[in-house]
JSON list of C-alpha atoms and ligand atoms in Angstrom, two decimals:
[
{"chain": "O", "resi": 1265, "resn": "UNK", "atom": "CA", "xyz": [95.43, 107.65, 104.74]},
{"chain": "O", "resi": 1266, "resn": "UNK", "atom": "CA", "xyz": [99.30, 107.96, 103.99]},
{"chain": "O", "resi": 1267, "resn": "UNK", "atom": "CA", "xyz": [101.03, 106.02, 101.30]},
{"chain": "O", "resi": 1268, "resn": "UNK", "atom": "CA", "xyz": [104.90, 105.36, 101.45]},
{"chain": "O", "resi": 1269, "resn": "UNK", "atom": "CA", "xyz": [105.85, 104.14, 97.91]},
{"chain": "O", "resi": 1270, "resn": "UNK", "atom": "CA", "xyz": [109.28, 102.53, 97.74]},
{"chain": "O", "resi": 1271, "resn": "UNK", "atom": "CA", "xyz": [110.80, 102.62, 94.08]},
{"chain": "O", "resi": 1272, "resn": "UNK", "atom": "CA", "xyz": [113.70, 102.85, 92.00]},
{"chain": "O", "resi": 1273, "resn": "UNK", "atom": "CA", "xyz": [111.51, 105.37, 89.38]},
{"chain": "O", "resi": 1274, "resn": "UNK", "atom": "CA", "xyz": [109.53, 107.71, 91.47]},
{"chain": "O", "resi": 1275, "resn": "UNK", "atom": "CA", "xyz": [109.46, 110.23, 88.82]},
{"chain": "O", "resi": 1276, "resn": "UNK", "atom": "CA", "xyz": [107.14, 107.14, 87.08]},
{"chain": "O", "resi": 1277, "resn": "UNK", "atom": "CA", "xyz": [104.56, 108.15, 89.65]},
{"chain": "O", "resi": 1278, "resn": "UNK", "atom": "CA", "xyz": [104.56, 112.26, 88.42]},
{"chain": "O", "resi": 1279, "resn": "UNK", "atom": "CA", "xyz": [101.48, 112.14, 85.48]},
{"chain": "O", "resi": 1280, "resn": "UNK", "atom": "CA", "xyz": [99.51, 109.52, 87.61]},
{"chain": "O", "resi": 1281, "resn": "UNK", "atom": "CA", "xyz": [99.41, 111.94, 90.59]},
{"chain": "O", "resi": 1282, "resn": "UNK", "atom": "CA", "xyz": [98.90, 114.92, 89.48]},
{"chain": "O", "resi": 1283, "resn": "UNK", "atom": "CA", "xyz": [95.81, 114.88, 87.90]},
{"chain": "O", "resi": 1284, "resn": "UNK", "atom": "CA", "xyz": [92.10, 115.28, 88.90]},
{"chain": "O", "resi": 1285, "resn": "UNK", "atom": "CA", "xyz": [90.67, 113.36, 91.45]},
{"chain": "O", "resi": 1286, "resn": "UNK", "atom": "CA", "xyz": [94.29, 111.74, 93.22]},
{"chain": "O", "resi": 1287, "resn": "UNK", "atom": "CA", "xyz": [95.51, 115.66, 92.63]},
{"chain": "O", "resi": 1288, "resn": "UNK", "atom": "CA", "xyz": [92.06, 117.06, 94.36]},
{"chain": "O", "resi": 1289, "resn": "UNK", "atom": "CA", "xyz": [92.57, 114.32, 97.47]},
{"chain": "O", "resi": 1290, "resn": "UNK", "atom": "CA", "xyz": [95.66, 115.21, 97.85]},
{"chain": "O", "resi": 1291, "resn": "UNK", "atom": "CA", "xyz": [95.44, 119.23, 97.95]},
{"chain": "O", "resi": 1292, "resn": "UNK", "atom": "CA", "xyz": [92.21, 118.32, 100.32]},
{"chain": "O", "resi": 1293, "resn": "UNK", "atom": "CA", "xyz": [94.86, 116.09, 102.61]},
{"chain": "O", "resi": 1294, "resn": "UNK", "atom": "CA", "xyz": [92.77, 113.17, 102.25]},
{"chain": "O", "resi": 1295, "resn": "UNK", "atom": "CA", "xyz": [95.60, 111.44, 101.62]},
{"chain": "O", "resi": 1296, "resn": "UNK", "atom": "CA", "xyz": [99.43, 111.58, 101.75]},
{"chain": "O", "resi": 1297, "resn": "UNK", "atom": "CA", "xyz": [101.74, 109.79, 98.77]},
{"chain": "O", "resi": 1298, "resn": "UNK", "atom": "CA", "xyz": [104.98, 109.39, 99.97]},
{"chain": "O", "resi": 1299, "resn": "UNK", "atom": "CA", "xyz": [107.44, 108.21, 96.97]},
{"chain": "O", "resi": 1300, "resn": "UNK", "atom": "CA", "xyz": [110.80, 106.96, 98.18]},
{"chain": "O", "resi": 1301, "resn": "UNK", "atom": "CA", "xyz": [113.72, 106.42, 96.05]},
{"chain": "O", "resi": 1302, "resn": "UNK", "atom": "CA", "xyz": [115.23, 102.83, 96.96]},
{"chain": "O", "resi": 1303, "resn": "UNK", "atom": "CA", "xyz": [118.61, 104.18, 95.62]},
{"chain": "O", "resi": 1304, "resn": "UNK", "atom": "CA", "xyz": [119.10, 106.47, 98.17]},
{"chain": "O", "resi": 1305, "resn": "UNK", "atom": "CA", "xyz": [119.05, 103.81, 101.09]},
{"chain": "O", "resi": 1306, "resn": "UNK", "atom": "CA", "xyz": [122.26, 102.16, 99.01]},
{"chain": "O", "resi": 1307, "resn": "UNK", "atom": "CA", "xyz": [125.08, 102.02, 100.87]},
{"chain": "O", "resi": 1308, "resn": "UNK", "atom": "CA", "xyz": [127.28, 100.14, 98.13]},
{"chain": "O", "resi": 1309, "resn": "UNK", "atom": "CA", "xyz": [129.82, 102.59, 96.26]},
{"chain": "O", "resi": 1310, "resn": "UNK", "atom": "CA", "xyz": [127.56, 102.87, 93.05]},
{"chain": "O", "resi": 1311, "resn": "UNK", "atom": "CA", "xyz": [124.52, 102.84, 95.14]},
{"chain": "O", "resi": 1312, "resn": "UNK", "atom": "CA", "xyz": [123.61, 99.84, 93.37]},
{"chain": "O", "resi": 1313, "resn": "UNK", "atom": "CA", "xyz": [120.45, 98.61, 93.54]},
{"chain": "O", "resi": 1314, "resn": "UNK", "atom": "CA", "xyz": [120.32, 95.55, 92.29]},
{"chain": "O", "resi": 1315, "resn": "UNK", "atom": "CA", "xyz": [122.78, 92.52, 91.64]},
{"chain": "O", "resi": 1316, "resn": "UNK", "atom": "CA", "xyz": [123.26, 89.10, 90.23]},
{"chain": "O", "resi": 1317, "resn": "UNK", "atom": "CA", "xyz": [120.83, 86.19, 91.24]},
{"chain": "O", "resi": 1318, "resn": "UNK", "atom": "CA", "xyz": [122.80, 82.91, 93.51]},
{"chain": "O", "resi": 1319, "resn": "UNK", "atom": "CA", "xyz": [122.52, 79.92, 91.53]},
{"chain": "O", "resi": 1320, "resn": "UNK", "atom": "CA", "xyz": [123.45, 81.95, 87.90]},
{"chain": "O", "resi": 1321, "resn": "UNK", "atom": "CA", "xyz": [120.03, 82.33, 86.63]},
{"chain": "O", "resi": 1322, "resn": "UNK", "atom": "CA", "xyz": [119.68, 84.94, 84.54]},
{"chain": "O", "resi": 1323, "resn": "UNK", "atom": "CA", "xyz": [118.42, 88.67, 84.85]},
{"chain": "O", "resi": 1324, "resn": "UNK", "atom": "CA", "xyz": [119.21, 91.11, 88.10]},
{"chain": "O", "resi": 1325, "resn": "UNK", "atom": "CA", "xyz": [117.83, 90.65, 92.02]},
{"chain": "O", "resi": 1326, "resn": "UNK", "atom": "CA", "xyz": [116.74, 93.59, 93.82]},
{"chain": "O", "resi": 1327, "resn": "UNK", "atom": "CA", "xyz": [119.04, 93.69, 96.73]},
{"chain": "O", "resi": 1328, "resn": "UNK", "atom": "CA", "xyz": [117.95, 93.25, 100.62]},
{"chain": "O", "resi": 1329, "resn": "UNK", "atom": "CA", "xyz": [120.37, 95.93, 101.96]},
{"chain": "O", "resi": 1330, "resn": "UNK", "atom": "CA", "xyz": [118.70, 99.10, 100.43]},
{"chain": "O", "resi": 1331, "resn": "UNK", "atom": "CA", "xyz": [115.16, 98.19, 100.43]},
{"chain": "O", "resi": 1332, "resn": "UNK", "atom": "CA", "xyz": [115.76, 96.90, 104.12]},
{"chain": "O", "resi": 1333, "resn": "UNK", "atom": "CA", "xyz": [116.59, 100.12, 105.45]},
{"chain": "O", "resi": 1334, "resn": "UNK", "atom": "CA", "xyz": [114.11, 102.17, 103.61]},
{"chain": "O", "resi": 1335, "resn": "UNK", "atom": "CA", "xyz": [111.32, 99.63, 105.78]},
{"chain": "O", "resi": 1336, "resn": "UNK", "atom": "CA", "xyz": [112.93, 99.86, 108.36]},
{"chain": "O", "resi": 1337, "resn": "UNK", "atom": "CA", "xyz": [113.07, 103.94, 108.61]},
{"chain": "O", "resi": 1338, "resn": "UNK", "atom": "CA", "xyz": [109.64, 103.89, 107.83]},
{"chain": "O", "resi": 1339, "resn": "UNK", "atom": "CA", "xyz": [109.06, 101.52, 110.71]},
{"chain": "O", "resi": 1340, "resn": "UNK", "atom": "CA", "xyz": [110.65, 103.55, 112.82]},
{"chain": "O", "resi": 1341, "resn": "UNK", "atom": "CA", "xyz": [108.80, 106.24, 112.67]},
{"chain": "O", "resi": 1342, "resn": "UNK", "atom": "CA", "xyz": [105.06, 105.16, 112.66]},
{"chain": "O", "resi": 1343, "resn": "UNK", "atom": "CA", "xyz": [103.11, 101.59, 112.54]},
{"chain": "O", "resi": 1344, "resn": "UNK", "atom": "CA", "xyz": [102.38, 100.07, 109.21]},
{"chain": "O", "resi": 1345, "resn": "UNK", "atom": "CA", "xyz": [98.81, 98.30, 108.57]},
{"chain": "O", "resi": 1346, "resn": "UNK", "atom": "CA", "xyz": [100.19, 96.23, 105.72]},
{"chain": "O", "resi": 1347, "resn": "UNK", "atom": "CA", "xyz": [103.45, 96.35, 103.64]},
{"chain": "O", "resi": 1348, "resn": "UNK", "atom": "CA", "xyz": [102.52, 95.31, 100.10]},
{"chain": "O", "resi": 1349, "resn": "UNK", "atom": "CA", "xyz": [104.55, 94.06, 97.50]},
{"chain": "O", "resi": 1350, "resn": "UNK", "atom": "CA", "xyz": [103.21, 94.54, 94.21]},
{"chain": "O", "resi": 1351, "resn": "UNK", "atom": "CA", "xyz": [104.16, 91.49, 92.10]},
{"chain": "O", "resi": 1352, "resn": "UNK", "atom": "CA", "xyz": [102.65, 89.32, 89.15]},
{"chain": "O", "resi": 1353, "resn": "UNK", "atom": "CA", "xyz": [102.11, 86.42, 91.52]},
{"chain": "O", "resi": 1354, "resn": "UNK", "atom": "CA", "xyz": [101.00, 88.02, 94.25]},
{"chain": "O", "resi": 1355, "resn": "UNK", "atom": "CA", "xyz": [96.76, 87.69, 95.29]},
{"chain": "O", "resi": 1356, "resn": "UNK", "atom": "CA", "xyz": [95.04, 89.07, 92.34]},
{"chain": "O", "resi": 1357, "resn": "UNK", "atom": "CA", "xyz": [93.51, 92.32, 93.15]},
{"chain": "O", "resi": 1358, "resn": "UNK", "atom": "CA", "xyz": [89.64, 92.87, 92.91]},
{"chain": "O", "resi": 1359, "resn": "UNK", "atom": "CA", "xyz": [87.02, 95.19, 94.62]},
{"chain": "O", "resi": 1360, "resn": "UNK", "atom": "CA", "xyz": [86.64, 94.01, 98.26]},
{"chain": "O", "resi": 1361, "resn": "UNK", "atom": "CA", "xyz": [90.57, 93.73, 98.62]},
{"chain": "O", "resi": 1362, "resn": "UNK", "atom": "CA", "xyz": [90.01, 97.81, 97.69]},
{"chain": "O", "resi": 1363, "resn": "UNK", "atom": "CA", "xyz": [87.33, 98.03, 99.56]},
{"chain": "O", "resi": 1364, "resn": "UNK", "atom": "CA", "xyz": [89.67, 96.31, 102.67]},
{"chain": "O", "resi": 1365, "resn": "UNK", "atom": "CA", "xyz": [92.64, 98.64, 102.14]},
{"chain": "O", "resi": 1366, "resn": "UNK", "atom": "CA", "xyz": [90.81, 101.61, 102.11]},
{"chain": "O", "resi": 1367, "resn": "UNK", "atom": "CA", "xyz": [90.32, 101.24, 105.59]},
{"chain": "O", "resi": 1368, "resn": "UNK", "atom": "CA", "xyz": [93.62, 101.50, 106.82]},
{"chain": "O", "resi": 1369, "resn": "UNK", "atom": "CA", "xyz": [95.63, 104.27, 107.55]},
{"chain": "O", "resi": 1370, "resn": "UNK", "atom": "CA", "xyz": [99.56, 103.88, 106.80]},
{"chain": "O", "resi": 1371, "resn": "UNK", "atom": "CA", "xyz": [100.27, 101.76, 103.70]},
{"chain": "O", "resi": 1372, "resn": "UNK", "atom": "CA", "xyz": [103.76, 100.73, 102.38]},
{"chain": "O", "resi": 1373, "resn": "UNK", "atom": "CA", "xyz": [103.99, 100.11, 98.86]},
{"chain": "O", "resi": 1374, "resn": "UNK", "atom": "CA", "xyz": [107.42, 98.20, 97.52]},
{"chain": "O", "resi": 1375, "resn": "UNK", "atom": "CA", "xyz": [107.32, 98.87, 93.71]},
{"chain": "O", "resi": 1376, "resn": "UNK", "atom": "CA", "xyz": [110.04, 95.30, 92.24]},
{"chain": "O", "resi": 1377, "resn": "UNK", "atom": "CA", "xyz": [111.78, 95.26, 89.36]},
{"chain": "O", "resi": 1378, "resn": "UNK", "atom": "CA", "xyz": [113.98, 93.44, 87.29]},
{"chain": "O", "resi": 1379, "resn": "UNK", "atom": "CA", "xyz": [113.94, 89.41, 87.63]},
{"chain": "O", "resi": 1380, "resn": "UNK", "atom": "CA", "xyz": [112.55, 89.65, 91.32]},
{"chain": "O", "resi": 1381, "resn": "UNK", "atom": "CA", "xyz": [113.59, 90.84, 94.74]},
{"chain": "O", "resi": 1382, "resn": "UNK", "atom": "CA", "xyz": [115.92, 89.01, 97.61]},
{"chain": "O", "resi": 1383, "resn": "UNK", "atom": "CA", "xyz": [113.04, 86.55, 98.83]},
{"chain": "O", "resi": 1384, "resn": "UNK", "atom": "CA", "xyz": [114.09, 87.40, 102.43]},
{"chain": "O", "resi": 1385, "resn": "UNK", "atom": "CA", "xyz": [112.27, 90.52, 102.07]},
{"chain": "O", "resi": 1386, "resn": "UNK", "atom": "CA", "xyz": [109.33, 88.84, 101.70]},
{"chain": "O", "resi": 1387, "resn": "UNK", "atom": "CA", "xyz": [109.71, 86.36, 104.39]},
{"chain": "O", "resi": 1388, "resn": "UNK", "atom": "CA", "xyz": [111.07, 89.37, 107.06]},
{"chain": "O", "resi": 1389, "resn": "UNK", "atom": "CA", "xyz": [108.78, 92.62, 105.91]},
{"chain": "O", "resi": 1390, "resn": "UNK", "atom": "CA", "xyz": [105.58, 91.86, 103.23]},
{"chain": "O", "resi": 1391, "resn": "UNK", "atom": "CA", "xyz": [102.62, 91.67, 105.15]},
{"chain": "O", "resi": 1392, "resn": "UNK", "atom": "CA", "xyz": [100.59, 91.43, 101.83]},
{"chain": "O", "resi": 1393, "resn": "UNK", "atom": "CA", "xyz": [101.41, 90.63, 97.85]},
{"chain": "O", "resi": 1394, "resn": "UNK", "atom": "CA", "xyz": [99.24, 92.07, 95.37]},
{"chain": "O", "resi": 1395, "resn": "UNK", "atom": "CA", "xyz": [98.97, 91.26, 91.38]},
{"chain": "O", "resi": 1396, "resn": "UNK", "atom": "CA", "xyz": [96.78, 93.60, 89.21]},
{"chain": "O", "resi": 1397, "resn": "UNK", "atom": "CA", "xyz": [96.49, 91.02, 86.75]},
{"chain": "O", "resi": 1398, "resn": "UNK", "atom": "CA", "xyz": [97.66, 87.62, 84.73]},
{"chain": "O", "resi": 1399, "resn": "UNK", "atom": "CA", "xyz": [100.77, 89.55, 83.01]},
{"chain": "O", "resi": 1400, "resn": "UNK", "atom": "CA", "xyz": [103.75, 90.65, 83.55]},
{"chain": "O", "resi": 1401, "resn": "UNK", "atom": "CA", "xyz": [104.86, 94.57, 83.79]},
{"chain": "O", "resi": 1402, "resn": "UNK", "atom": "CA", "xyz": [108.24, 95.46, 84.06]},
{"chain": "O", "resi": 1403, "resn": "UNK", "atom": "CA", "xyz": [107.76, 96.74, 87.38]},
{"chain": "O", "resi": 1404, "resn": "UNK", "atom": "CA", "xyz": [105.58, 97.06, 90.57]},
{"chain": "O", "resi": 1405, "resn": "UNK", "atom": "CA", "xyz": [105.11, 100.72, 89.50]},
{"chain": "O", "resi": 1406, "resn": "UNK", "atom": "CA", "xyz": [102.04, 100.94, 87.42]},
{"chain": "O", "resi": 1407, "resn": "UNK", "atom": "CA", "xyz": [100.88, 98.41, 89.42]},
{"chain": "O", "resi": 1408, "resn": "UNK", "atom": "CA", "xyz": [101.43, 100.78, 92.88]},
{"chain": "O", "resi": 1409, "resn": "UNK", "atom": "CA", "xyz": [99.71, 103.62, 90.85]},
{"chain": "O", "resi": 1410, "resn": "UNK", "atom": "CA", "xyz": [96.94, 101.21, 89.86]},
{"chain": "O", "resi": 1411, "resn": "UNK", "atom": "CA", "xyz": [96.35, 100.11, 93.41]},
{"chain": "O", "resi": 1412, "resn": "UNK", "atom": "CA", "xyz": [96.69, 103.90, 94.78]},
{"chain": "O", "resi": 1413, "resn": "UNK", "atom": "CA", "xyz": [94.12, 104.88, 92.46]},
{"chain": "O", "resi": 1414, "resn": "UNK", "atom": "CA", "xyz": [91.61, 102.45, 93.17]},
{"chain": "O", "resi": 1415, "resn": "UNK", "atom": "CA", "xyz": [92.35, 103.39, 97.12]},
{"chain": "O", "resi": 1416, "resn": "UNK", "atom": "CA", "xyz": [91.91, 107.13, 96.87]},
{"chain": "O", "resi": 1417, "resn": "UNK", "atom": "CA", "xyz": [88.34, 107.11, 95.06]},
{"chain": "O", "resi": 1418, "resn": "UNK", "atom": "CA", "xyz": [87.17, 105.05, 98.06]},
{"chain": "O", "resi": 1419, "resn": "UNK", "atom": "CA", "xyz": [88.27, 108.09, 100.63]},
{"chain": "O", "resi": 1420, "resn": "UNK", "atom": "CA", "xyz": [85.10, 109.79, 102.33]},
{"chain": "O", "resi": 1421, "resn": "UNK", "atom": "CA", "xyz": [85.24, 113.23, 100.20]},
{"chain": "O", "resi": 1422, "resn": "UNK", "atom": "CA", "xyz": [87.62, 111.86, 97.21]},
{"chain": "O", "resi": 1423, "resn": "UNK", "atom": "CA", "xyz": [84.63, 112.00, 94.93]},
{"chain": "O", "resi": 1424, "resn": "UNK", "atom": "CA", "xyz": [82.94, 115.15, 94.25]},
{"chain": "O", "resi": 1425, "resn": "UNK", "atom": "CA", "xyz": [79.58, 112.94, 94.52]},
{"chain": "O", "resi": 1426, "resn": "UNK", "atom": "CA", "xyz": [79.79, 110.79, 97.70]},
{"chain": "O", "resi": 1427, "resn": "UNK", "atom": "CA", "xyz": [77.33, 108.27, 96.22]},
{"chain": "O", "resi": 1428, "resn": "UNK", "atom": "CA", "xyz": [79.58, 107.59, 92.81]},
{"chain": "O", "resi": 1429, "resn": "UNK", "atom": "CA", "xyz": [81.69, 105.02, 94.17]},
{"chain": "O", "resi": 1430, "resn": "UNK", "atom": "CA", "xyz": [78.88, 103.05, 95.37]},
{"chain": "O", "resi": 1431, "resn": "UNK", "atom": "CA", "xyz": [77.53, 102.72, 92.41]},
{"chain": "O", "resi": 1432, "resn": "UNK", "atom": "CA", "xyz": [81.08, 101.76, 90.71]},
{"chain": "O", "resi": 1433, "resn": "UNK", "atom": "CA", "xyz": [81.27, 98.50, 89.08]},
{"chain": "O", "resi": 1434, "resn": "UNK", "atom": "CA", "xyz": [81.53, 95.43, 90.79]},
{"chain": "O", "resi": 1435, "resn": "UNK", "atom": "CA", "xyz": [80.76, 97.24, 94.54]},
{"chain": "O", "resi": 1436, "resn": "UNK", "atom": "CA", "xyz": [77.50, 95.55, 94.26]},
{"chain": "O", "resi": 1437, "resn": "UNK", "atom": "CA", "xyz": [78.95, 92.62, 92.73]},
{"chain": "O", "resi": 1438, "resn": "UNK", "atom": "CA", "xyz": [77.55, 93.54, 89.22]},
{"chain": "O", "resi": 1439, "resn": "UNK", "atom": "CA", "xyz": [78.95, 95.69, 86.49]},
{"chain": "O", "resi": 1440, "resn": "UNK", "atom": "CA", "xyz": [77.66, 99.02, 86.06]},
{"chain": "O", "resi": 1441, "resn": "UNK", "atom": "CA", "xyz": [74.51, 99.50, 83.53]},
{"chain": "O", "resi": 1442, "resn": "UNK", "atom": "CA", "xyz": [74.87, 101.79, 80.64]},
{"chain": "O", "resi": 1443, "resn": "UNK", "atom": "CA", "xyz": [74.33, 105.48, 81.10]},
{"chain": "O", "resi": 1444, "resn": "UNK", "atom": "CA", "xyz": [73.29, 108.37, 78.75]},
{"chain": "O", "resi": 1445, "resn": "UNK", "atom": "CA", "xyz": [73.56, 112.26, 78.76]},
{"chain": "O", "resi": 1446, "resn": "UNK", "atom": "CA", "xyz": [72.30, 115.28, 76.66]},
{"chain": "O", "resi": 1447, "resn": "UNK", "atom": "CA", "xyz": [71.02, 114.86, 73.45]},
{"chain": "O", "resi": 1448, "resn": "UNK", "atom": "CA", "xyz": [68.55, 112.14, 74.58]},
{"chain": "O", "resi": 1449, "resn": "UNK", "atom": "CA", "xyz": [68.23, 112.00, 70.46]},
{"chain": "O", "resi": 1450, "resn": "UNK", "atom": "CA", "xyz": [71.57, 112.08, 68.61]},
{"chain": "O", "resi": 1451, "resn": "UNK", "atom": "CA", "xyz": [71.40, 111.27, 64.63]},
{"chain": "O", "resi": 1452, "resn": "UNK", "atom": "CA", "xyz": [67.87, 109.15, 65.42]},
{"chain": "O", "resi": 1453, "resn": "UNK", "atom": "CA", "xyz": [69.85, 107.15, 68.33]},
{"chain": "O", "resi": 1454, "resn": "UNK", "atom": "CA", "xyz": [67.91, 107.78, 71.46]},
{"chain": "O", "resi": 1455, "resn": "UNK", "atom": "CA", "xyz": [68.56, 106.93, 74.73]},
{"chain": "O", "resi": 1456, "resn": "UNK", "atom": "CA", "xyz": [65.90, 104.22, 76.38]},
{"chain": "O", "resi": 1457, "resn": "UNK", "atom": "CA", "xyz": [62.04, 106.41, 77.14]},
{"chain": "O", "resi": 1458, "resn": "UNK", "atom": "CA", "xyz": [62.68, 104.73, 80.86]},
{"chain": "O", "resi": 1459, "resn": "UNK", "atom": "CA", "xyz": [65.22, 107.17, 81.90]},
{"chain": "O", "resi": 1460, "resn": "UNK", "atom": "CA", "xyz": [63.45, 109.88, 80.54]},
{"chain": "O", "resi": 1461, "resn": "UNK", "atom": "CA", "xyz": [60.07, 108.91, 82.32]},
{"chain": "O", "resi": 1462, "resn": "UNK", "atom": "CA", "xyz": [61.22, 110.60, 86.11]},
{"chain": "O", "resi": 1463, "resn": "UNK", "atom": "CA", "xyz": [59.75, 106.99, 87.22]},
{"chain": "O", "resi": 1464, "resn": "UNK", "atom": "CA", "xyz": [62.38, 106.85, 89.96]},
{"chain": "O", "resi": 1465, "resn": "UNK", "atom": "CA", "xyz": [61.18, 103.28, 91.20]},
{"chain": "O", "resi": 1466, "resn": "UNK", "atom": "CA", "xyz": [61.12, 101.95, 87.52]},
{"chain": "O", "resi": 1467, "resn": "UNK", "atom": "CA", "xyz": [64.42, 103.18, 86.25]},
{"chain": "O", "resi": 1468, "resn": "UNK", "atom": "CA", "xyz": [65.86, 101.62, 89.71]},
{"chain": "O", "resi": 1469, "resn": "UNK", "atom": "CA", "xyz": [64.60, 98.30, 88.54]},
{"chain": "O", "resi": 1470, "resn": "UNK", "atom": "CA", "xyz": [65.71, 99.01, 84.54]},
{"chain": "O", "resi": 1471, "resn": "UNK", "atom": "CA", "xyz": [69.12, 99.78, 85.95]},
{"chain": "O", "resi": 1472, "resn": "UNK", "atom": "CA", "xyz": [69.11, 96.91, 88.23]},
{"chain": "O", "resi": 1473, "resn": "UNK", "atom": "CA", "xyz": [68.02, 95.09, 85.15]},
{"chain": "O", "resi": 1474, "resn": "UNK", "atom": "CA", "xyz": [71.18, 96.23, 82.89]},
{"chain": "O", "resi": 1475, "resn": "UNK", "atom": "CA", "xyz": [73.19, 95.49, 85.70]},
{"chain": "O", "resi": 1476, "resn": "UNK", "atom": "CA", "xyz": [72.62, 91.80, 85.64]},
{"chain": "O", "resi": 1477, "resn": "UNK", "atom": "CA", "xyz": [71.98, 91.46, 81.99]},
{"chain": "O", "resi": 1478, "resn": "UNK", "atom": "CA", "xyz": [75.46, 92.89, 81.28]},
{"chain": "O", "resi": 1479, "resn": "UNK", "atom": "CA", "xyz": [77.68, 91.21, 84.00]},
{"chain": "O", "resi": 1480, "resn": "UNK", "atom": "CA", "xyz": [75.23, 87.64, 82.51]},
{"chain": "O", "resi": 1481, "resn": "UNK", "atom": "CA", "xyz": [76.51, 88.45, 79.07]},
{"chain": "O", "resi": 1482, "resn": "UNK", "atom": "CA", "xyz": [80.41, 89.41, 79.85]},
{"chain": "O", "resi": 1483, "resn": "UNK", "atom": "CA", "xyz": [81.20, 88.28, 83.57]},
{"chain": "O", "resi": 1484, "resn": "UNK", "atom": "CA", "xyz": [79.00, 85.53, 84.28]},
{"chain": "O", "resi": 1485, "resn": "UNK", "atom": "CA", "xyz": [81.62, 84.29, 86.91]},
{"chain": "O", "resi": 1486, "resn": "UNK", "atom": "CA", "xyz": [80.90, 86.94, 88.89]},
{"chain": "O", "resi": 1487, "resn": "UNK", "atom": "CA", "xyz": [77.47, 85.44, 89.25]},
{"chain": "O", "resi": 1488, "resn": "UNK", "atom": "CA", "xyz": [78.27, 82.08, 89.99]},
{"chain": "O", "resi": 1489, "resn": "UNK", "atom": "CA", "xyz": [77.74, 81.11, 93.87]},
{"chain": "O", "resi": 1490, "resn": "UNK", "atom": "CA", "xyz": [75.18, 84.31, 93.70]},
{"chain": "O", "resi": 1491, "resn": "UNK", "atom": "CA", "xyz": [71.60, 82.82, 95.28]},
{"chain": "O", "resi": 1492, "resn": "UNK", "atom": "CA", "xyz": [73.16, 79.72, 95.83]},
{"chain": "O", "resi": 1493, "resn": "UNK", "atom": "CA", "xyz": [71.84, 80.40, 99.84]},
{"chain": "A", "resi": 2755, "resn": "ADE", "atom": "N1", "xyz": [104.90, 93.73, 88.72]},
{"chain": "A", "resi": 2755, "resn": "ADE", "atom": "C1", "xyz": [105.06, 93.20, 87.48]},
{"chain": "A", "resi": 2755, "resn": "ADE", "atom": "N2", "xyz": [103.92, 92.72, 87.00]},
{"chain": "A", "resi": 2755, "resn": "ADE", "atom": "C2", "xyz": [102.97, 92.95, 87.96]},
{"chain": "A", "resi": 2755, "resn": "ADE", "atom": "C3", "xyz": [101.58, 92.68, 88.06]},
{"chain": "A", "resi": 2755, "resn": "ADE", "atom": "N3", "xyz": [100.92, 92.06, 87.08]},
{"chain": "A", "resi": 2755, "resn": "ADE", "atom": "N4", "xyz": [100.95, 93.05, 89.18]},
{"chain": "A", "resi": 2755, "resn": "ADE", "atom": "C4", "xyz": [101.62, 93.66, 90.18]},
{"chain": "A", "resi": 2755, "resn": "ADE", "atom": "N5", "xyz": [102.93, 93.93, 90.14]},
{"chain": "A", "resi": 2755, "resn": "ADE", "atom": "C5", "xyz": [103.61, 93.59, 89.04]}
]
């Protein structure tokens, strides 16, 4: 997979990288990041970025000219599956659209910032918008690195153990149960006598168990439609 992240703060993008298990897919070229800094595609005298809205609302526009060019370089040199723009009211991002883009093989990112970006970039070159959730950030950044991250672990050999991201919350529709390590008695608190039983078929069934008793208790709507068949 090969990421082309278009931003006006790559250096943003440095601690989320470069650590364990992006870091390891990376060295392992599993995947390529490509940050791009927007400024650079400016072709104004200040290699502005940004300037005032049309219509004199307030706060700054991110400006068609630079970001333009940047997509259409990329373009240029390879086909895109989907150019996503990370925004608050983009689709709201869950599992399955993870599980979607993990699939594909050249991803552009556009990181916005400030009040918004010229809408004609949407109309001419976002294939896809993407919120990670009901609030506002001040740009598309952590939001890019949020995405990227949730990508990455997905990648056939990301994960030291293959089977981990199966068993991730919500790929099974259900949150993850609670699990226990070494001491199985700490201070008198010991961990449940099932998962100390080696009764591989029964602790299946107490996980499975958890599972739904937890996502019942905190996410019921992620039940709701379940069995309905
Ligand atoms: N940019 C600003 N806020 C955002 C959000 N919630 N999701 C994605 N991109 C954003």
């Amino acid at each position: 997979m090969r990421l082309d992240i278009l931003t006006i703060f790559p250096q943003m993008f440095d601690g989320a990288f470069n650590h364990s298990i992006i870091q390891r897919a990376i060295k392992k070229g599993l995947v390529e990041i490509h940050l791009h800094n927007i400024r650079d595609y400016s072709k104004s005298k200040h290699l502005n970025v940004d300037d005032y809205p049309f219509g004199g609302s307030s706060g700054m526009v991110m400006m068609i000219q630079p970001i333009a060019d940047c997509i259409e370089k990329l373009k240029s040199e390879r086909a895109y599956d989907e150019i996503i723009f990370m925004t608050p009211d983009g689709e709201r991002l869950n599992q399955p659209i993870v599980n979607q883009l993990s699939m594909k093989e050249n991803l552009i990112l556009l990181c916005g910032h400030y009040k918004g970006i010229d809408e004609r970039i949407r109309d001419q070159y976002i294939t896809r918008e993407i919120s990670i959730g009901d609030y506002v950030l001040s740009g598309g950044e952590l939001a890019a690195a949020v995405l990227t991250d949730s990508l990455i672990r997905l990648i056939p050999g990301a994960l030291s153990d293959e089977t981990s991201a199966l068993s991730d919350s919500f790929q099974d529709g259900l949150l993850s149960p609670p699990v226990y390590t070494r001491p199985a008695d700490y201070n008198g608190h010991k961990v449940p006598a099932i998962l100390l039983s080696g009764n591989e078929k029964e602790i299946r069934k107490w996980n499975y168990e958890q599972a739904l008793e937890r996502t019942r208790k905190r996410r019921p709507d992620l039940l709701e439609g379940q069995g309905d068949s």
